[in-house]
Coordinates of N, CA, C and O and ligand atoms in Angstrom, one line a residue:
M57 N -15.0 -14.7 -3.6 CA -14.5 -13.8 -2.6 C -13.7 -12.6 -3.3 O -13.1 -12.8 -4.3
S58 N -13.8 -11.4 -2.7 CA -13.2 -10.3 -3.3 C -11.6 -10.4 -3.2 O -11.2 -11.1 -2.3
R59 N -11.0 -9.8 -4.1 CA -9.5 -9.9 -4.1 C -8.8 -9.3 -3.0 O -7.7 -9.6 -2.7
H60 N -9.5 -8.3 -2.3 CA -8.8 -7.6 -1.2 C -8.9 -8.3 0.1 O -8.3 -7.8 1.1
T61 N -9.6 -9.4 0.2 CA -9.7 -10.1 1.5 C -8.6 -11.2 1.5 O -8.3 -11.8 0.5
N62 N -8.1 -11.4 2.7 CA -7.0 -12.5 2.9 C -5.8 -12.3 2.0 O -5.3 -13.3 1.4
V63 N -5.3 -11.1 1.9 CA -4.1 -10.9 1.1 C -2.9 -11.1 2.0 O -2.9 -10.6 3.1
T64 N -1.9 -11.8 1.5 CA -0.7 -12.0 2.3 C 0.3 -11.0 1.8 O 0.7 -11.0 0.7
P65 N 0.9 -10.2 2.8 CA 1.9 -9.2 2.3 C 3.1 -9.9 1.8 O 3.6 -10.9 2.4
T66 N 3.7 -9.3 0.8 CA 5.0 -9.9 0.3 C 6.0 -8.8 0.4 O 5.7 -7.6 0.8
S67 N 7.3 -9.1 0.1 CA 8.4 -8.1 0.1 C 8.6 -7.4 -1.2 O 9.5 -6.6 -1.4
K68 N 7.6 -7.6 -2.1 CA 7.7 -6.9 -3.4 C 7.2 -5.5 -3.3 O 6.1 -5.2 -2.9
E69 N 8.1 -4.5 -3.7 CA 7.8 -3.1 -3.6 C 7.5 -2.5 -5.0 O 8.2 -2.8 -6.0
Y70 N 6.5 -1.7 -5.1 CA 6.3 -0.9 -6.3 C 6.7 0.5 -6.0 O 6.2 1.1 -5.0
T71 N 7.7 1.0 -6.7 CA 8.1 2.4 -6.5 C 7.4 3.3 -7.4 O 7.5 3.1 -8.6
L72 N 6.7 4.3 -6.8 CA 6.0 5.2 -7.7 C 6.9 6.1 -8.5 O 8.0 6.4 -8.1
K73 N 6.4 6.4 -9.7 CA 7.2 7.2 -10.6 C 6.9 8.7 -10.3 O 5.9 9.0 -9.7
P74 N 7.8 9.6 -10.7 CA 7.6 11.0 -10.2 C 6.3 11.6 -10.7 O 5.7 12.5 -10.0
D75 N 5.7 11.1 -11.8 CA 4.4 11.7 -12.2 C 3.2 10.9 -11.9 O 2.1 11.1 -12.4
D76 N 3.4 9.8 -11.1 CA 2.3 9.0 -10.7 C 1.4 9.8 -9.7 O 1.9 10.3 -8.7
L77 N 0.1 9.9 -9.9 CA -0.8 10.5 -9.0 C -1.9 9.5 -8.7 O -2.6 9.1 -9.6
I78 N -2.1 9.2 -7.4 CA -3.1 8.3 -7.0 C -4.2 9.1 -6.4 O -4.0 9.7 -5.3
V79 N -5.4 9.1 -6.9 CA -6.5 9.9 -6.4 C -7.7 9.0 -6.0 O -8.1 8.1 -6.7
T80 N -8.2 9.3 -4.8 CA -9.5 8.7 -4.4 C -10.4 9.7 -3.7 O -9.9 10.7 -3.1
K81 N -11.7 9.4 -3.6 CA -12.6 10.1 -2.8 C -13.4 9.1 -2.0 O -13.6 8.0 -2.4
T82 N -13.8 9.6 -0.8 CA -14.6 8.7 0.1 C -15.8 9.5 0.6 O -15.9 10.8 0.5
D83 N -16.8 8.8 1.1 CA -17.9 9.4 1.8 C -17.4 9.8 3.3 O -16.2 9.6 3.6
L84 N -18.3 10.2 4.1 CA -17.9 10.6 5.5 C -17.3 9.5 6.3 O -16.6 9.7 7.3
K85 N -17.7 8.2 6.0 CA -17.2 7.1 6.7 C -15.9 6.5 6.2 O -15.4 5.5 6.7
G86 N -15.4 7.0 5.1 CA -14.2 6.5 4.5 C -14.5 5.4 3.5 O -13.6 4.6 3.1
N87 N -15.7 5.3 3.0 CA -16.0 4.3 1.9 C -15.7 5.0 0.6 O -16.1 6.1 0.3
L88 N -15.1 4.2 -0.3 CA -14.6 4.8 -1.6 C -15.8 5.1 -2.5 O -16.7 4.3 -2.8
T89 N -15.8 6.4 -3.0 CA -16.8 6.8 -4.0 C -16.2 7.1 -5.3 O -16.9 7.3 -6.3
Y90 N -14.8 7.2 -5.4 CA -14.1 7.5 -6.6 C -12.7 6.9 -6.5 O -12.1 7.1 -5.4
A91 N -12.2 6.4 -7.5 CA -10.8 5.9 -7.6 C -10.3 6.1 -9.0 O -11.0 5.7 -9.9
N92 N -9.1 6.8 -9.2 CA -8.6 7.0 -10.5 C -8.0 5.7 -11.1 O -7.7 4.7 -10.3
D93 N -7.6 5.7 -12.3 CA -7.1 4.5 -13.0 C -5.8 4.1 -12.3 O -5.5 2.9 -12.2
K94 N -5.0 5.1 -11.9 CA -3.7 4.8 -11.2 C -3.9 4.0 -9.9 O -3.2 3.0 -9.6
F95 N -4.9 4.4 -9.2 CA -5.2 3.7 -7.9 C -5.6 2.2 -8.2 O -5.1 1.3 -7.6
L96 N -6.5 2.1 -9.3 CA -6.9 0.7 -9.6 C -5.8 -0.2 -10.1 O -5.7 -1.3 -9.6
S97 N -4.9 0.4 -11.0 CA -3.9 -0.5 -11.5 C -2.8 -0.8 -10.4 O -2.4 -1.9 -10.3
I98 N -2.4 0.2 -9.6 CA -1.4 -0.1 -8.5 C -2.0 -1.1 -7.5 O -1.3 -2.0 -7.0
S99 N -3.3 -0.9 -7.2 CA -3.9 -1.8 -6.2 C -4.3 -3.1 -6.7 O -4.7 -4.0 -5.9
V100 N -4.3 -3.3 -8.0 CA -4.7 -4.5 -8.7 C -6.2 -4.8 -8.3 O -6.5 -5.8 -7.7
L101 N -7.0 -3.8 -8.6 CA -8.4 -3.9 -8.4 C -9.2 -3.3 -9.6 O -8.6 -2.5 -10.3
N102 N -10.5 -3.7 -9.8 CA -11.2 -3.0 -10.8 C -12.3 -2.1 -10.1 O -12.5 -2.2 -8.8
E103 N -12.9 -1.2 -10.8 CA -13.8 -0.2 -10.2 C -15.0 -0.9 -9.5 O -15.3 -0.4 -8.4
T104 N -15.5 -1.9 -10.0 CA -16.7 -2.6 -9.4 C -16.4 -3.1 -8.0 O -17.2 -3.0 -7.1
E105 N -15.2 -3.7 -7.9 CA -14.9 -4.3 -6.6 C -14.3 -3.3 -5.6 O -14.1 -3.6 -4.4
T106 N -14.1 -2.1 -6.1 CA -13.5 -1.0 -5.3 C -14.6 0.0 -4.7 O -14.6 0.2 -3.5
L107 N -15.4 0.5 -5.5 CA -16.4 1.5 -5.1 C -17.3 1.0 -4.1 O -17.8 -0.2 -4.2
G108 N -17.5 1.7 -3.0 CA -18.4 1.3 -1.9 C -17.6 0.5 -0.8 O -18.2 0.3 0.3
Q109 N -16.4 0.1 -1.1 CA -15.6 -0.6 -0.1 C -14.9 0.5 0.8 O -14.6 1.6 0.4
P110 N -14.6 0.1 2.1 CA -13.8 1.0 3.0 C -12.4 1.2 2.4 O -11.9 0.3 1.8
H111 N -11.9 2.4 2.7 CA -10.5 2.7 2.2 C -9.5 1.7 2.7 O -8.4 1.5 2.2
S112 N -9.8 1.1 3.8 CA -8.9 0.2 4.5 C -8.6 -1.1 3.6 O -7.8 -1.9 4.1
I113 N -9.3 -1.2 2.5 CA -9.0 -2.4 1.6 C -7.5 -2.4 1.2 O -7.0 -3.4 0.8
I114 N -6.8 -1.2 1.2 CA -5.4 -1.2 0.9 C -4.5 -1.0 2.1 O -3.3 -0.7 1.9
R115 N -5.1 -1.2 3.3 CA -4.3 -1.0 4.5 C -3.2 -2.0 4.6 O -3.5 -3.2 4.4
H116 N -2.0 -1.6 4.9 CA -0.9 -2.5 5.1 C -0.8 -2.8 6.6 O -0.8 -1.9 7.4
P117 N -0.6 -4.1 6.9 CA -0.5 -4.5 8.4 C 0.7 -3.8 9.1 O 0.8 -3.8 10.3
D118 N 1.7 -3.3 8.3 CA 2.8 -2.6 8.9 C 2.5 -1.2 9.4 O 3.4 -0.6 10.1
M119 N 1.4 -0.7 9.0 CA 1.0 0.7 9.4 C 0.5 0.7 10.8 O -0.5 0.0 11.2
P120 N 1.0 1.6 11.7 CA 0.5 1.7 13.1 C -0.9 2.3 13.1 O -1.2 3.2 12.2
K121 N -1.7 1.9 14.0 CA -3.1 2.4 14.1 C -3.1 3.9 14.4 O -4.0 4.7 14.0
A122 N -2.1 4.4 15.2 CA -2.0 5.8 15.6 C -1.9 6.7 14.4 O -2.4 7.9 14.5
V123 N -1.4 6.3 13.3 CA -1.3 7.2 12.1 C -2.7 7.4 11.6 O -3.0 8.6 11.2
F124 N -3.5 6.4 11.5 CA -4.9 6.6 11.0 C -5.7 7.3 12.0 O -6.6 8.1 11.6
H125 N -5.4 7.2 13.3 CA -6.1 7.9 14.3 C -5.8 9.4 14.1 O -6.7 10.3 14.1
L126 N -4.6 9.8 13.8 CA -4.2 11.2 13.6 C -4.8 11.7 12.3 O -5.3 12.8 12.2
L127 N -4.8 10.8 11.3 CA -5.4 11.2 10.0 C -6.9 11.6 10.2 O -7.3 12.7 9.8
W128 N -7.7 10.7 10.8 CA -9.1 10.9 11.0 C -9.4 12.1 11.9 O -10.3 12.9 11.7
D129 N -8.6 12.2 12.9 CA -8.7 13.3 13.9 C -8.5 14.7 13.2 O -9.2 15.6 13.4
T130 N -7.5 14.7 12.3 CA -7.2 15.9 11.5 C -8.3 16.3 10.6 O -8.8 17.4 10.5
I131 N -8.7 15.3 9.7 CA -9.7 15.7 8.7 C -11.1 15.9 9.3 O -11.9 16.7 8.8
K132 N -11.4 15.3 10.4 CA -12.7 15.5 11.0 C -12.8 16.9 11.7 O -13.9 17.4 11.8
R133 N -11.7 17.4 12.0 CA -11.7 18.8 12.5 C -11.7 19.8 11.3 O -11.6 21.0 11.5
G134 N -11.7 19.3 10.1 CA -11.8 20.2 8.9 C -10.4 20.6 8.4 O -10.3 21.5 7.6
N135 N -9.4 20.0 9.0 CA -8.0 20.3 8.5 C -7.5 19.4 7.5 O -8.1 18.3 7.2
E136 N -6.4 19.8 6.9 CA -5.7 19.0 5.9 C -4.7 18.1 6.5 O -3.9 18.5 7.3
F137 N -4.7 16.8 6.0 CA -3.7 15.9 6.6 C -2.6 15.6 5.5 O -2.9 15.3 4.4
F138 N -1.4 15.6 6.0 CA -0.2 15.1 5.2 C 0.4 13.9 5.9 O 0.6 14.0 7.1
G139 N 0.7 12.9 5.2 CA 1.4 11.8 5.9 C 2.0 10.8 4.9 O 1.7 10.8 3.7
V140 N 2.9 10.0 5.5 CA 3.6 9.0 4.7 C 2.9 7.6 5.0 O 2.7 7.3 6.2
V141 N 2.4 7.0 3.9 CA 1.6 5.8 4.2 C 2.2 4.6 3.3 O 2.5 4.8 2.1
K142 N 2.2 3.4 4.0 CA 2.6 2.2 3.2 C 1.3 1.5 2.9 O 0.5 1.2 3.8
N143 N 1.0 1.3 1.7 CA -0.2 0.6 1.2 C 0.1 -0.7 0.7 O 1.2 -1.0 0.2
M144 N -1.0 -1.5 0.6 CA -0.8 -2.9 0.1 C -1.8 -3.2 -1.1 O -2.9 -2.8 -1.0
S145 N -1.2 -3.7 -2.1 CA -2.0 -4.1 -3.3 C -2.6 -5.5 -3.1 O -2.2 -6.2 -2.2
T146 N -3.6 -5.8 -3.9 CA -4.2 -7.2 -3.7 C -3.3 -8.3 -4.1 O -3.6 -9.5 -3.8
D147 N -2.2 -8.0 -4.7 CA -1.2 -9.1 -5.0 C -0.2 -9.2 -3.9 O 0.8 -10.0 -4.0
G148 N -0.4 -8.4 -2.8 CA 0.4 -8.5 -1.6 C 1.6 -7.6 -1.6 O 2.3 -7.4 -0.6
S149 N 1.9 -7.0 -2.8 CA 3.0 -6.0 -2.9 C 2.7 -4.7 -2.1 O 1.5 -4.5 -1.8
F150 N 3.7 -3.9 -1.9 CA 3.5 -2.7 -1.1 C 4.0 -1.5 -1.9 O 4.9 -1.6 -2.8
Y151 N 3.5 -0.3 -1.6 CA 4.1 0.9 -2.1 C 3.9 2.1 -1.1 O 2.9 2.1 -0.4
W152 N 4.9 2.9 -1.1 CA 4.9 4.0 -0.1 C 4.4 5.3 -0.9 O 4.8 5.5 -2.0
V153 N 3.6 6.1 -0.2 CA 3.2 7.3 -0.8 C 3.3 8.5 0.2 O 3.3 8.3 1.4
L154 N 3.3 9.7 -0.4 CA 3.1 10.9 0.4 C 1.6 11.3 0.2 O 1.3 11.6 -1.0
A155 N 0.8 11.2 1.2 CA -0.6 11.4 1.0 C -1.1 12.7 1.5 O -0.6 13.2 2.6
N156 N -2.0 13.3 0.8 CA -2.7 14.5 1.2 C -4.2 14.3 1.2 O -4.7 13.8 0.2
I157 N -4.8 14.5 2.4 CA -6.2 14.3 2.5 C -7.0 15.5 3.0 O -6.5 16.1 4.0
T158 N -8.0 15.9 2.3 CA -8.7 17.1 2.6 C -10.3 16.8 2.6 O -10.7 16.0 1.9
P159 N -11.0 17.6 3.5 CA -12.5 17.5 3.4 C -13.0 18.1 2.1 O -12.4 19.0 1.6
S160 N -14.1 17.5 1.6 CA -14.8 18.1 0.5 C -16.1 18.8 1.0 O -16.8 18.2 1.8
Y161 N -16.4 19.9 0.5 CA -17.6 20.7 1.0 C -18.7 20.8 0.0 O -18.4 20.9 -1.2
D162 N -19.9 21.0 0.4 CA -21.0 21.3 -0.5 C -21.1 22.9 -0.5 O -20.3 23.6 0.1
E163 N -22.2 23.4 -1.3 CA -22.3 24.8 -1.4 C -22.6 25.5 -0.1 O -22.3 26.7 0.1
Q164 N -23.2 24.8 0.9 CA -23.5 25.3 2.2 C -22.3 25.2 3.2 O -22.4 25.4 4.4
H165 N -21.1 24.8 2.6 CA -19.9 24.6 3.4 C -20.0 23.4 4.4 O -19.4 23.4 5.4
K166 N -20.9 22.5 4.0 CA -21.0 21.3 4.9 C -20.1 20.2 4.3 O -20.0 20.0 3.1
V167 N -19.4 19.5 5.2 CA -18.4 18.5 4.8 C -19.3 17.3 4.2 O -20.2 16.8 4.9
I168 N -19.0 16.9 3.0 CA -19.7 15.8 2.4 C -18.9 14.5 2.1 O -19.4 13.5 1.7
G169 N -17.6 14.7 2.3 CA -16.7 13.5 2.1 C -15.3 13.9 2.2 O -15.0 15.1 2.7
F170 N -14.4 13.1 1.7 CA -12.9 13.4 1.8 C -12.3 13.1 0.4 O -12.8 12.2 -0.3
F171 N -11.2 13.8 0.2 CA -10.5 13.7 -1.1 C -9.0 13.5 -0.8 O -8.5 14.1 0.0
S172 N -8.4 12.5 -1.6 CA -7.0 12.3 -1.3 C -6.2 12.2 -2.6 O -6.6 11.6 -3.6
V173 N -5.0 12.8 -2.5 CA -4.1 12.7 -3.6 C -2.7 12.2 -3.0 O -2.3 12.6 -2.0
R174 N -2.2 11.1 -3.7 CA -0.9 10.5 -3.2 C 0.1 10.6 -4.3 O -0.2 10.3 -5.5
R175 N 1.3 10.8 -3.9 CA 2.4 10.8 -4.9 C 3.7 10.2 -4.3 O 3.7 9.9 -3.1
Q176 N 4.7 10.1 -5.1 CA 6.0 9.5 -4.7 C 6.5 10.3 -3.5 O 6.4 11.5 -3.4
A177 N 7.0 9.5 -2.5 CA 7.6 10.2 -1.3 C 9.1 10.1 -1.4 O 9.6 9.2 -2.0
N178 N 9.7 11.1 -0.8 CA 11.2 11.2 -0.8 C 11.7 10.0 0.0 O 11.2 9.5 1.0
K179 N 12.8 9.4 -0.5 CA 13.4 8.2 0.0 C 13.8 8.3 1.5 O 13.6 7.5 2.3
E180 N 14.4 9.5 1.8 CA 14.9 9.7 3.1 C 13.7 9.8 4.1 O 13.7 9.3 5.2
L181 N 12.6 10.5 3.6 CA 11.4 10.6 4.4 C 10.8 9.2 4.6 O 10.4 8.9 5.8
I182 N 10.8 8.4 3.6 CA 10.2 7.0 3.7 C 11.0 6.2 4.8 O 10.5 5.6 5.7
N183 N 12.4 6.3 4.7 CA 13.2 5.6 5.7 C 13.0 6.0 7.1 O 12.8 5.2 8.0
T184 N 12.9 7.3 7.3 CA 12.6 7.9 8.6 C 11.3 7.4 9.2 O 11.2 6.9 10.3
M185 N 10.2 7.5 8.3 CA 8.9 7.1 8.8 C 8.8 5.6 9.0 O 8.1 5.1 9.9
D186 N 9.4 4.9 8.1 CA 9.4 3.4 8.2 C 9.9 2.9 9.6 O 9.4 2.1 10.3
N187 N 11.1 3.5 9.9 CA 11.7 3.3 11.2 C 10.8 3.6 12.4 O 10.7 2.8 13.3
L188 N 10.3 4.8 12.3 CA 9.4 5.3 13.4 C 8.1 4.4 13.5 O 7.7 4.0 14.6
Y189 N 7.5 4.0 12.3 CA 6.3 3.2 12.3 C 6.6 1.8 12.9 O 5.8 1.2 13.6
Q190 N 7.8 1.3 12.7 CA 8.1 0.0 13.2 C 8.1 0.0 14.7 O 7.6 -0.9 15.4
Q191 N 8.7 1.1 15.3 CA 8.7 1.3 16.7 C 7.3 1.5 17.3 O 6.9 0.9 18.3
M192 N 6.5 2.2 16.5 CA 5.1 2.5 17.0 C 4.3 1.2 17.0 O 3.5 0.9 17.9
L193 N 4.5 0.4 15.9 CA 3.8 -0.9 15.8 C 4.1 -1.8 16.9 O 3.2 -2.5 17.5
Q194 N 5.4 -1.9 17.2 CA 5.8 -2.7 18.3 C 5.1 -2.3 19.6 O 4.7 -3.2 20.4
E195 N 5.1 -1.0 19.8 CA 4.5 -0.5 21.1 C 3.0 -0.8 21.1 O 2.4 -1.2 22.1
E196 N 2.3 -0.7 19.9 CA 0.9 -1.0 19.8 C 0.6 -2.5 20.2 O -0.4 -2.8 20.8
K197 N 1.5 -3.3 19.8 CA 1.3 -4.8 20.0 C 1.5 -5.1 21.5 O 1.0 -6.2 21.9
R198 N 2.2 -4.3 22.2 CA 2.4 -4.5 23.7 C 1.2 -4.1 24.5 O 1.2 -4.5 25.7
H199 N 0.3 -3.3 23.9 CA -0.8 -2.8 24.7 C -2.1 -3.2 24.2 O -2.3 -3.7 23.1
G200 N -3.1 -3.0 25.0 CA -4.5 -3.2 24.6 C -4.9 -2.1 23.7 O -4.2 -1.2 23.5
D201 N -6.2 -2.2 23.2 CA -6.6 -1.3 22.1 C -6.4 0.2 22.4 O -5.7 0.9 21.6
K202 N -7.1 0.8 23.4 CA -7.1 2.2 23.6 C -5.7 2.7 24.0 O -5.2 3.7 23.5
Q203 N -5.1 1.9 24.9 CA -3.7 2.3 25.4 C -2.7 2.3 24.2 O -1.8 3.1 24.2
A204 N -3.0 1.4 23.2 CA -2.0 1.2 22.1 C -1.9 2.5 21.4 O -0.7 3.0 21.1
I205 N -3.0 3.2 21.0 CA -2.9 4.4 20.2 C -2.2 5.5 21.0 O -1.4 6.2 20.5
K206 N -2.6 5.6 22.3 CA -2.0 6.6 23.2 C -0.5 6.4 23.3 O 0.3 7.4 23.1
A207 N 0.0 5.2 23.5 CA 1.4 4.9 23.7 C 2.2 5.1 22.4 O 3.3 5.7 22.4
S208 N 1.5 4.7 21.3 CA 2.2 4.8 20.0 C 2.3 6.3 19.5 O 3.3 6.8 19.0
T209 N 1.2 7.1 19.8 CA 1.2 8.5 19.5 C 2.3 9.2 20.3 O 2.9 10.2 19.8
Q210 N 2.5 8.7 21.5 CA 3.6 9.3 22.3 C 5.0 9.2 21.7 O 5.8 10.1 21.7
I211 N 5.2 8.0 21.0 CA 6.5 7.8 20.3 C 6.6 8.7 19.2 O 7.7 9.3 18.9
L212 N 5.5 8.9 18.4 CA 5.5 9.8 17.3 C 5.8 11.2 17.8 O 6.7 11.9 17.2
N213 N 5.1 11.7 18.8 CA 5.3 13.0 19.4 C 6.7 13.2 19.9 O 7.3 14.3 19.7
N214 N 7.2 12.2 20.6 CA 8.6 12.3 21.2 C 9.6 12.5 20.1 O 10.5 13.3 20.2
F215 N 9.4 11.7 19.0 CA 10.3 11.8 17.9 C 10.4 13.2 17.3 O 11.5 13.8 17.1
F216 N 9.3 13.9 17.1 CA 9.3 15.2 16.5 C 9.8 16.3 17.6 O 10.4 17.2 17.2
D217 N 9.4 16.0 18.8 CA 9.9 16.9 19.9 C 11.5 16.9 19.9 O 12.1 18.0 20.0
E218 N 12.0 15.7 19.7 CA 13.5 15.6 19.7 C 14.1 16.3 18.5 O 15.2 16.8 18.6
Q219 N 13.4 16.3 17.4 CA 13.9 17.0 16.2 C 13.7 18.5 16.3 O 14.2 19.2 15.5
G220 N 12.9 18.9 17.3 CA 12.6 20.3 17.4 C 11.7 20.9 16.4 O 11.6 22.1 16.1
V221 N 10.9 20.0 15.7 CA 9.9 20.5 14.7 C 8.6 19.8 15.0 O 8.5 18.7 15.6
S222 N 7.5 20.3 14.5 CA 6.2 19.6 14.6 C 6.1 18.6 13.5 O 6.8 18.7 12.5
Y223 N 5.1 17.7 13.6 CA 4.9 16.7 12.6 C 4.6 17.3 11.3 O 5.3 17.0 10.3
D224 N 3.7 18.3 11.2 CA 3.4 19.0 10.0 C 4.6 19.7 9.4 O 4.8 19.6 8.2
E225 N 5.4 20.4 10.2 CA 6.6 21.1 9.7 C 7.5 20.1 9.0 O 8.1 20.4 7.9
Y226 N 7.7 19.0 9.7 CA 8.7 18.0 9.2 C 8.2 17.4 7.8 O 8.9 17.4 6.8
I227 N 6.9 16.9 7.8 CA 6.4 16.3 6.6 C 6.4 17.4 5.5 O 6.8 17.1 4.3
L228 N 5.9 18.6 5.8 CA 5.8 19.6 4.8 C 7.1 20.1 4.2 O 7.2 20.6 3.1
S229 N 8.2 19.8 4.9 CA 9.5 20.2 4.4 C 9.9 19.3 3.2 O 10.9 19.6 2.5
F230 N 9.2 18.2 3.1 CA 9.5 17.3 1.9 C 8.4 17.5 0.8 O 8.5 16.7 -0.2
V231 N 7.5 18.3 1.0 CA 6.4 18.5 0.0 C 6.9 19.4 -1.2 O 7.4 20.5 -0.9
Ligands
LIG617 C1 -9.8 10.2 1.7 C2 -9.1 9.1 2.5 C3 -8.0 8.5 2.0 C4 -7.4 7.4 2.7 N1 -6.3 6.8 2.2 C5 -5.8 5.7 2.9 C6 -4.7 5.0 2.3 O1 -4.1 5.3 1.2 N2 -4.3 3.9 2.9 C7 -4.9 3.4 4.1 O2 -4.4 2.4 4.6 N3 -5.9 4.2 4.7 C8 -6.3 5.3 4.1 N4 -7.4 6.0 4.7 C9 -7.8 5.6 6.1 C10 -8.8 4.5 6.1 O3 -10.1 5.0 6.1 C11 -8.6 3.6 7.4 O4 -8.8 4.5 8.6 C12 -7.3 2.9 7.5 O5 -7.0 2.1 6.4 C13 -7.2 2.0 8.8 O6 -8.1 1.1 8.7 P1 -9.0 0.8 10.0 O7 -9.5 2.1 10.5 O8 -10.1 -0.2 9.6 O9 -8.0 0.1 11.0 C14 -8.0 7.0 4.0 C15 -9.1 7.7 4.5 C16 -9.7 8.7 3.8 C17 -10.9 9.4 4.3

């Protein structure tokens, strides 16, 4: 059995160092086509068991569905996504990142896949998003599938409306 199946999350955190850069590439469906050594070592995976797998192999159960919905919605429109993500390694530990995901184009300007770079996220930003994600997750658990994303996205939008900034403005102020 692969190491990424049936992982039990633990409370052990790996804190990224200021110069840690985690890079991956995927095809159009989000299956991994490239992972740098930092990704492999932090995730406790080797290249053979990683390439061809869906990017969700490092998905942490604490992450709300609505965040990934926003991520895919943004990149499928050809835009750049910035977000704070809690990921899970195959040893069950977790690490927070500030992720940037962009479409990759061929010479005819056709989207051929996606490219992502993650680095250390600001502590204050992590705390804010962690809090918000917990509320969103709770809301998602109260609802059925389609409704869950809608209701949880509403919490995300309300939060930024109250701050008087857009999601992108807020995240980008920490970049
Ligand atoms: C380039 C790229 C990078 C991604 N990086 C992550 C990541 O670091 N962590 C993560 O959980 N999902 C990441 N995703 C999103 C996953 O594809 C997936 O939507 C997410 O893990 C939720 O899994 P699910 O859609 O099966 O519920 C990334 C997607 C793309 C295209």
